[in-house]
CSV table of C-alpha atoms and ligand atoms in Angstrom, one decimal:
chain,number,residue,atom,x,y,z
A,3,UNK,CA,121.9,-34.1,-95.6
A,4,UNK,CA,125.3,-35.5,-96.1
A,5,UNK,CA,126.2,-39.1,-94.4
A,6,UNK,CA,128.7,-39.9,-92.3
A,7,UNK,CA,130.4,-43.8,-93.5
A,8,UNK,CA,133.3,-43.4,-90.7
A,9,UNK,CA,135.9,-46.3,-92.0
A,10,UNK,CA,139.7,-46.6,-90.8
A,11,UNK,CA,141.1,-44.9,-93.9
A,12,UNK,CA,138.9,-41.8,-93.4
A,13,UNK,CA,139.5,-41.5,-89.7
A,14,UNK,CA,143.5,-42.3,-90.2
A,15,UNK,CA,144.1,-39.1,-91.9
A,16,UNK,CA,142.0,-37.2,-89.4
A,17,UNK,CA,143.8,-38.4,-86.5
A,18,UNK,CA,146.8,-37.3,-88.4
A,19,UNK,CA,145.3,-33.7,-89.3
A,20,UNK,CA,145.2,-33.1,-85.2
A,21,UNK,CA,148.9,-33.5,-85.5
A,22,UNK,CA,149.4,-31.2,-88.5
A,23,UNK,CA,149.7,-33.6,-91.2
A,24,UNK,CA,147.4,-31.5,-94.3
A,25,UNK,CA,144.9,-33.8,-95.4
A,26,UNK,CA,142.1,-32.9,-98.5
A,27,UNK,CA,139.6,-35.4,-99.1
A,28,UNK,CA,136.7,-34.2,-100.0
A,29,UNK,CA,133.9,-36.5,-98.1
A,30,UNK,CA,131.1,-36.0,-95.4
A,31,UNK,CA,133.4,-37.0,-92.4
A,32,UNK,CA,136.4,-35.3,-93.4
A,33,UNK,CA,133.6,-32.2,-93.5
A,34,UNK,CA,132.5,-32.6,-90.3
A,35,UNK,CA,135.5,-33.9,-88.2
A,36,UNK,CA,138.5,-31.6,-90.6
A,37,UNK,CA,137.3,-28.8,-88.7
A,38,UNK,CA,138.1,-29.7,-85.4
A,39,UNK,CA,141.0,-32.2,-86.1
A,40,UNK,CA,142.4,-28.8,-88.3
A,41,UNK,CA,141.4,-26.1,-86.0
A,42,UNK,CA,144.6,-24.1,-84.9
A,43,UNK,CA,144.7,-21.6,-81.9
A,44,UNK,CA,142.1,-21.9,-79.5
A,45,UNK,CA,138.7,-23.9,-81.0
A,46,UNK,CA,135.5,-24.6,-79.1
A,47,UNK,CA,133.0,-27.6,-80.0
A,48,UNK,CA,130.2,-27.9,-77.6
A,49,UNK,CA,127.7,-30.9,-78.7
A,50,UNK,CA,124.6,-31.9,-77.1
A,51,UNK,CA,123.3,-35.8,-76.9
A,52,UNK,CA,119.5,-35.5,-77.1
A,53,UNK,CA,116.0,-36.9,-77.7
A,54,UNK,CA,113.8,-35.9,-80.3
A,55,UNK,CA,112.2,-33.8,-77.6
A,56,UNK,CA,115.4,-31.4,-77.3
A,57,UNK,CA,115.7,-34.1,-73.5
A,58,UNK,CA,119.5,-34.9,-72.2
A,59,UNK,CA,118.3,-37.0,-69.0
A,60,UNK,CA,115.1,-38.3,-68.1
A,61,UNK,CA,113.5,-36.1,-64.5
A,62,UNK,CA,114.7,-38.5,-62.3
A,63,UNK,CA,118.3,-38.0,-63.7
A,64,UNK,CA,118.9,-40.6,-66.0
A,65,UNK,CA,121.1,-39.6,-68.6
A,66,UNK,CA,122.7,-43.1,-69.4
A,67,UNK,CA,122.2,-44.2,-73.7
A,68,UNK,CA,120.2,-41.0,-74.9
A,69,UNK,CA,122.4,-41.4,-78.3
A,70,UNK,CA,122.2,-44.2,-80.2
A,71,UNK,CA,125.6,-46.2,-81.1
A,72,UNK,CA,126.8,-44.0,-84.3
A,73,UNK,CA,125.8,-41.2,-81.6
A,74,UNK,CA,128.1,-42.3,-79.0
A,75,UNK,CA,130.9,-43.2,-81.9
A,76,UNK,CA,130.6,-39.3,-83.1
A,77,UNK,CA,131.2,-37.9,-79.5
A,78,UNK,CA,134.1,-40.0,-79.1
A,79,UNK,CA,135.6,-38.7,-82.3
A,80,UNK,CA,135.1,-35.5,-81.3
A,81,UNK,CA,136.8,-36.3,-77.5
A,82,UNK,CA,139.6,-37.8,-79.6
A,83,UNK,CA,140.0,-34.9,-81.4
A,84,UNK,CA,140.6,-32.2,-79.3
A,85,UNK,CA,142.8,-31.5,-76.1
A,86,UNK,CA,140.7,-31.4,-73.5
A,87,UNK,CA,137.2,-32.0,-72.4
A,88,UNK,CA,135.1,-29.7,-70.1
A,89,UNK,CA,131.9,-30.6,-67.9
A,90,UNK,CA,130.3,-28.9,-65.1
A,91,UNK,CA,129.9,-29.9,-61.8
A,92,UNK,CA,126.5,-31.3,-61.7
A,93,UNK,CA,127.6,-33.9,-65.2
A,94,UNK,CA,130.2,-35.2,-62.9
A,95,UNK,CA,127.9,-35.6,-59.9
A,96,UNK,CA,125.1,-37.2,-62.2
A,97,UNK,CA,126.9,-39.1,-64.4
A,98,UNK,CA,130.3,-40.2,-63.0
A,99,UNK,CA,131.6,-39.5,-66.8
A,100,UNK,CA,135.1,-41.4,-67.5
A,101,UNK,CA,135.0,-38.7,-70.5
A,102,UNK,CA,137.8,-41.3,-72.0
A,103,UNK,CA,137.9,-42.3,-75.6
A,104,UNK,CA,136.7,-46.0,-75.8
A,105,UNK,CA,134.7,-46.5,-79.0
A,106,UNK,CA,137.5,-45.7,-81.6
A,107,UNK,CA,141.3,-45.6,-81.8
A,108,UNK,CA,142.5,-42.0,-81.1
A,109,UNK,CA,143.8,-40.5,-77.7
A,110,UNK,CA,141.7,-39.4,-74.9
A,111,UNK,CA,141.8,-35.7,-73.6
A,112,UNK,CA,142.6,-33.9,-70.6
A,113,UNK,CA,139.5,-34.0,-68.6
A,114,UNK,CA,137.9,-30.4,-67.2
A,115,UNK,CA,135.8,-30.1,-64.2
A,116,UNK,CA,134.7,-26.5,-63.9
A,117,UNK,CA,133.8,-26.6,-59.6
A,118,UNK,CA,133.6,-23.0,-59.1
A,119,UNK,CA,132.9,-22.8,-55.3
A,120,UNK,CA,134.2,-26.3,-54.8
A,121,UNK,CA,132.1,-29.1,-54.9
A,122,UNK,CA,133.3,-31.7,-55.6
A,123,UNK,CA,134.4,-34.1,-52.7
A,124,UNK,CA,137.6,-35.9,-54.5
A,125,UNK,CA,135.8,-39.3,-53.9
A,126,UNK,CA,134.2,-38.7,-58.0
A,127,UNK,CA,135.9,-42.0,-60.3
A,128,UNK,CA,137.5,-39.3,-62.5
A,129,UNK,CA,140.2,-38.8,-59.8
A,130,UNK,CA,140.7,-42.5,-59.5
A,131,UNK,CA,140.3,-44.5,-62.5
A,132,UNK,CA,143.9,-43.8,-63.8
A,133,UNK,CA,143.1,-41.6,-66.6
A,134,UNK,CA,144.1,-39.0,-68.4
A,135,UNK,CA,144.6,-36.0,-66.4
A,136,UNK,CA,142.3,-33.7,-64.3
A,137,UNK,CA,142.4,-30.3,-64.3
A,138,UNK,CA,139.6,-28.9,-62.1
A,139,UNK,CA,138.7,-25.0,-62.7
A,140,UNK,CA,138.0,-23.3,-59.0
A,141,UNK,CA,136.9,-19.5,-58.4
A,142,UNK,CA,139.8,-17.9,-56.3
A,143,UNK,CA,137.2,-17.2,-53.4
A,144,UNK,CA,136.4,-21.2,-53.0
A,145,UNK,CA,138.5,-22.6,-49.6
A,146,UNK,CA,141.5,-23.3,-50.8
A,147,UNK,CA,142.2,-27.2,-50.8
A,148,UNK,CA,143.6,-30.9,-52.8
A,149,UNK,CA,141.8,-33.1,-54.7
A,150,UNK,CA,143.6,-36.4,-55.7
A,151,UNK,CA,145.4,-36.7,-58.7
A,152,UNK,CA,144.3,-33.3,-59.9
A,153,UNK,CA,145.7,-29.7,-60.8
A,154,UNK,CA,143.5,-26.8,-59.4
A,155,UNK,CA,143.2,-23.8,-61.7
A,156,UNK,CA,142.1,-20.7,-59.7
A,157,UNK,CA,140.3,-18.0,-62.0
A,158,UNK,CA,138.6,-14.7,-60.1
A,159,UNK,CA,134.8,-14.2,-60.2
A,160,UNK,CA,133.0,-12.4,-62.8
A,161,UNK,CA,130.1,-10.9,-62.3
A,162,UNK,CA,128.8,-14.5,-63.8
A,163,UNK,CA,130.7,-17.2,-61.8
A,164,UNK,CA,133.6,-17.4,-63.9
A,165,UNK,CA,134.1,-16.1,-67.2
A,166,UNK,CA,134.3,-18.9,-70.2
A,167,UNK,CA,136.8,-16.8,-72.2
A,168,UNK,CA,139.5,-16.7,-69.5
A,169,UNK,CA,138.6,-20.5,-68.9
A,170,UNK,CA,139.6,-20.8,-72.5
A,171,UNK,CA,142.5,-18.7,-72.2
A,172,UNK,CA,144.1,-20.6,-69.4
A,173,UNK,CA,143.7,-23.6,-70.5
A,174,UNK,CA,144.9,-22.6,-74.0
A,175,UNK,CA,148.4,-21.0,-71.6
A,176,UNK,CA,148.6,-24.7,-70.7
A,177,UNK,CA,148.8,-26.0,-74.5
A,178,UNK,CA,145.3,-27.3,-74.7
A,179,UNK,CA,143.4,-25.0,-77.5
A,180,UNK,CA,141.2,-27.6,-78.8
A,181,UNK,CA,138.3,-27.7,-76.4
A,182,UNK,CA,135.1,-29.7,-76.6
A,183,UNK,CA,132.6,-28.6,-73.6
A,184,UNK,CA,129.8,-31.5,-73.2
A,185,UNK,CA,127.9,-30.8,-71.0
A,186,UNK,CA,125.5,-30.4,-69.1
A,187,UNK,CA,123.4,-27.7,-69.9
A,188,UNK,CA,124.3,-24.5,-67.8
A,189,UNK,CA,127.8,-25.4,-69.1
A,190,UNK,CA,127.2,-25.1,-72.2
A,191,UNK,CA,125.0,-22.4,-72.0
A,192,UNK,CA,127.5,-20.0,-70.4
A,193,UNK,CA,129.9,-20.4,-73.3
A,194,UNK,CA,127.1,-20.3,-75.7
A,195,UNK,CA,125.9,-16.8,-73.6
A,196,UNK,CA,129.6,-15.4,-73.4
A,197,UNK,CA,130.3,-16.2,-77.3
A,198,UNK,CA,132.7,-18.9,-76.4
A,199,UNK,CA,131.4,-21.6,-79.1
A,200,UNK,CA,133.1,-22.1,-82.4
A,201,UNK,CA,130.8,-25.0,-83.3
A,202,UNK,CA,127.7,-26.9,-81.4
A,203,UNK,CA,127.0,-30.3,-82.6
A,204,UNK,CA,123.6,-31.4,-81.7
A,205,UNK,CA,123.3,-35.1,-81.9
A,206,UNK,CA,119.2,-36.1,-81.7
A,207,UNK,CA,118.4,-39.6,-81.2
A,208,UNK,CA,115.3,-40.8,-82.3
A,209,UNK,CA,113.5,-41.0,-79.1
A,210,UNK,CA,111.4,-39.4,-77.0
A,211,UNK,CA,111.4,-38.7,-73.1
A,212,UNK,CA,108.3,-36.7,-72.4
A,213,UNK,CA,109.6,-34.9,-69.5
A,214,UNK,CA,113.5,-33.7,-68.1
A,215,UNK,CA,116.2,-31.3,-68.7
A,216,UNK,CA,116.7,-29.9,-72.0
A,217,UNK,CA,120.3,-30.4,-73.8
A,218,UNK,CA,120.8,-26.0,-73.3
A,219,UNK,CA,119.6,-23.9,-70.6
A,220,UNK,CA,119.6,-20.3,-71.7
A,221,UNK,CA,117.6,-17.5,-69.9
A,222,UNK,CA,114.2,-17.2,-71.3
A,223,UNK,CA,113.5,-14.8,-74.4
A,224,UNK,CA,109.9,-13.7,-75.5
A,225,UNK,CA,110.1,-13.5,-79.8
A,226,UNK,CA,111.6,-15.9,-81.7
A,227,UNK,CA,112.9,-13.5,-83.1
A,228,UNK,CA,115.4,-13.2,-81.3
A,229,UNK,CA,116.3,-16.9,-81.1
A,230,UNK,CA,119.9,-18.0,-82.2
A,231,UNK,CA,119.5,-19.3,-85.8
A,232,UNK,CA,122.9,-20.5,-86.5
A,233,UNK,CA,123.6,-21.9,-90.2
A,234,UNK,CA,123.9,-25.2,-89.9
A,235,UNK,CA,124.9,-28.8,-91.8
A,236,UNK,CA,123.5,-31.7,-91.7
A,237,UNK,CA,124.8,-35.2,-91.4
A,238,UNK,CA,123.5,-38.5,-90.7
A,239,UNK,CA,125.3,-40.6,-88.4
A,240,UNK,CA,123.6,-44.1,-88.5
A,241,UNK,CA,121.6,-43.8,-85.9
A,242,UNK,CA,121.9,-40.2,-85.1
A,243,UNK,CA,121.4,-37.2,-86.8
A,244,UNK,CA,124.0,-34.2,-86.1
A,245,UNK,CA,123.6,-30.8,-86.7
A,246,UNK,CA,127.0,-29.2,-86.9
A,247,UNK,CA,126.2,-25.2,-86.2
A,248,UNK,CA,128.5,-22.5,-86.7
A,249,UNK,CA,128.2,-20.1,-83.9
A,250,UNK,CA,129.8,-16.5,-84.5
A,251,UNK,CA,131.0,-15.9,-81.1
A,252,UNK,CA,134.3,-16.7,-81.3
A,253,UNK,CA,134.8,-15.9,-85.4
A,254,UNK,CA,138.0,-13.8,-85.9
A,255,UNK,CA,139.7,-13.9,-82.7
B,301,NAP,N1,123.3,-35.8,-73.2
B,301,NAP,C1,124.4,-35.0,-73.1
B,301,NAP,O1,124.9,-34.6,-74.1
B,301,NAP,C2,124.9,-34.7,-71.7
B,301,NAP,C3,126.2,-34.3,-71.6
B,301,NAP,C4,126.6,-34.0,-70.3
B,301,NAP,C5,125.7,-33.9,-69.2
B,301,NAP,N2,124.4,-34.3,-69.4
B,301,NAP,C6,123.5,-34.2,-68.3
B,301,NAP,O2,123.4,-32.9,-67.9
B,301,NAP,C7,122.9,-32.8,-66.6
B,301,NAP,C8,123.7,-31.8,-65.8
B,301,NAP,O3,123.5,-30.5,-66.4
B,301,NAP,P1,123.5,-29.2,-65.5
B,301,NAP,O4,123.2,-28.1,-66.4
B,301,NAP,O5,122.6,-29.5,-64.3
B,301,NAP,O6,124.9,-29.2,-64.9
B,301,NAP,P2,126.4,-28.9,-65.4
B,301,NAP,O7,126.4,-28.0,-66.6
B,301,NAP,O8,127.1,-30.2,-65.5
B,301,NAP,O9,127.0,-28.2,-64.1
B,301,NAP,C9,126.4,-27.0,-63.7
B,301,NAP,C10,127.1,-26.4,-62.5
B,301,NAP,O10,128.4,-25.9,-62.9
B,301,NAP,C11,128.3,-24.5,-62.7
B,301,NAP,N3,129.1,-23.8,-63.8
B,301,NAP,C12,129.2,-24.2,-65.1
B,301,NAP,N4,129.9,-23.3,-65.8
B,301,NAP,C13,130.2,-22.3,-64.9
B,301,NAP,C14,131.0,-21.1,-65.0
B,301,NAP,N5,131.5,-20.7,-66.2
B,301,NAP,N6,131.1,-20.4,-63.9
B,301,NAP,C15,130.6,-20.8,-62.7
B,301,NAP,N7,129.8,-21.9,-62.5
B,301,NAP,C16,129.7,-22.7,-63.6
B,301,NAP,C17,126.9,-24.1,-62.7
B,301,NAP,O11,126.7,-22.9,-62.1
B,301,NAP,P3,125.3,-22.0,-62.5
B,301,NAP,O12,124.2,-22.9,-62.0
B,301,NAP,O13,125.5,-20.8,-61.6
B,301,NAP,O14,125.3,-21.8,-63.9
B,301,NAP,C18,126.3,-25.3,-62.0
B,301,NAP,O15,126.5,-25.2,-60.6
B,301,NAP,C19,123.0,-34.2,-66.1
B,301,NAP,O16,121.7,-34.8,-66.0
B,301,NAP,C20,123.8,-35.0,-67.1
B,301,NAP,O17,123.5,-36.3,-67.2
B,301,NAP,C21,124.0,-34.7,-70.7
């Protein structure tokens, strides 16, 4: 396990790598962040915030602090990072997510609502708070409509709600190829389920919940064989411990 010691002159040149500037070194957070911050075309990081007991929220729906500090530090890195950040409907419902970066210096992304039949009431803080832009992803059979401050995107039904890959694909038409999809977990399960994930970063902080959603909702399967087993790397954050998986979904597109 290889540890992450974030400082200003390792996150300088990373900032810089989202811009094009080459950088090289050859240490844990330039391993771990270089990939994103260097990713060219479209690139999908989903990561996952959860308790030793694979929790994101407690049953009641408390979600608030499940990472620890270096936890919360890492997934603002990663928002800095890329273009845009996606959620699903029920994160923004739960949660009220800002999805801004506060914690280190770096810009924050366009901010993603997929809605697909049009929930969401325009009242949420994302619409209001003076942020970064909202795009909000609608199927074309939802009742046409506005939402303050926001750019609809109207994608046709699948046979699965709406497909991740032309999610990716419009948004990429729109310049934003560097996507980070966090959360919850039918959101990231989809583009998990539809090959849509270059890397999942699961963060687990050292606690434990008991009882509550877990961080990814797939549909049940009956051998373990036939889990995902995804090589992985292993950092320590501080607080946190990430593992950084490399799913094959998207390889070689
Ligand atoms: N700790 C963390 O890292 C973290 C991060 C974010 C959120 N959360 C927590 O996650 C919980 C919410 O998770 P959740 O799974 O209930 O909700 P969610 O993923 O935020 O939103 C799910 C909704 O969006 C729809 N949706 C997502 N992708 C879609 C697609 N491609 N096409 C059509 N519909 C799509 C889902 O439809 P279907 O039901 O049909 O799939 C469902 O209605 C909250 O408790 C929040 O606090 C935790």
């Amino acid at each position: 396990m290889r540890t992450v010691d974030m400082s200003d002159a390792a996150w300088a040149p990373l900032l810089a790598m989202r811009d094009g500037v080459a950088a090289s070194d050859d240490n844990p957070a330039m391993a771990l962040y270089g990939r994103i911050a260097g990713a060219r075309g479209s690139f999908v990081l989903a990561q996952v915030g959860q308790s030793l007991d694979g929790r994101i929220a407690t049953a009641a729906g408390d979600a608030k602090d499940i990472s620890g500090p270096d936890g919360l530090a890492h997934l603002h890195r990663c928002r800095a990072l890329v273009d845009a950040v996606i959620v699903g409907l029920n994160t923004v419902k739960a949660d009220n997510p800002r999805l801004s970066v506060r914690l280190v210096d770096g810009p924050s992304p366009v901010r993603v609502v997929i809605d697909c039949h049009g929930g969401l009431e325009g009242s949420e803080g994302l619409f209001h708070d003076g942020g970064t832009p909202v795009i909000v992803i609608e199927s074309t059979a939802a009742a046409e409509r506005a939402l303050p401050n926001a750019t609809i995107l109207r994608l046709p039904l699948s046979e699965n709600g709406l497909a991740t890959a032309a999610i990716v694909s419009a948004l990429a038409d729109r310049g934003l190829s560097r996507l980070l999809v966090e959360g919850g977990s039918r959101t990231i399960a989809r583009f998990i389920e539809e090959g849509q994930v270059d890397r999942l970063h699961v963060a687990i902080s050292p606690l434990i919940i008991g009882a509550g959603p877990s961080g990814i909702n797939l549909p049940p399967i009956a051998r373990l064989a036939d889990a995902l087993r995804p090589p992985a790397d292993v950092y320590s954050l501080g607080s946190d411990i990430l593992f950084d998986c490399a799913l094959s979904g998207r390889q070689g597109e």
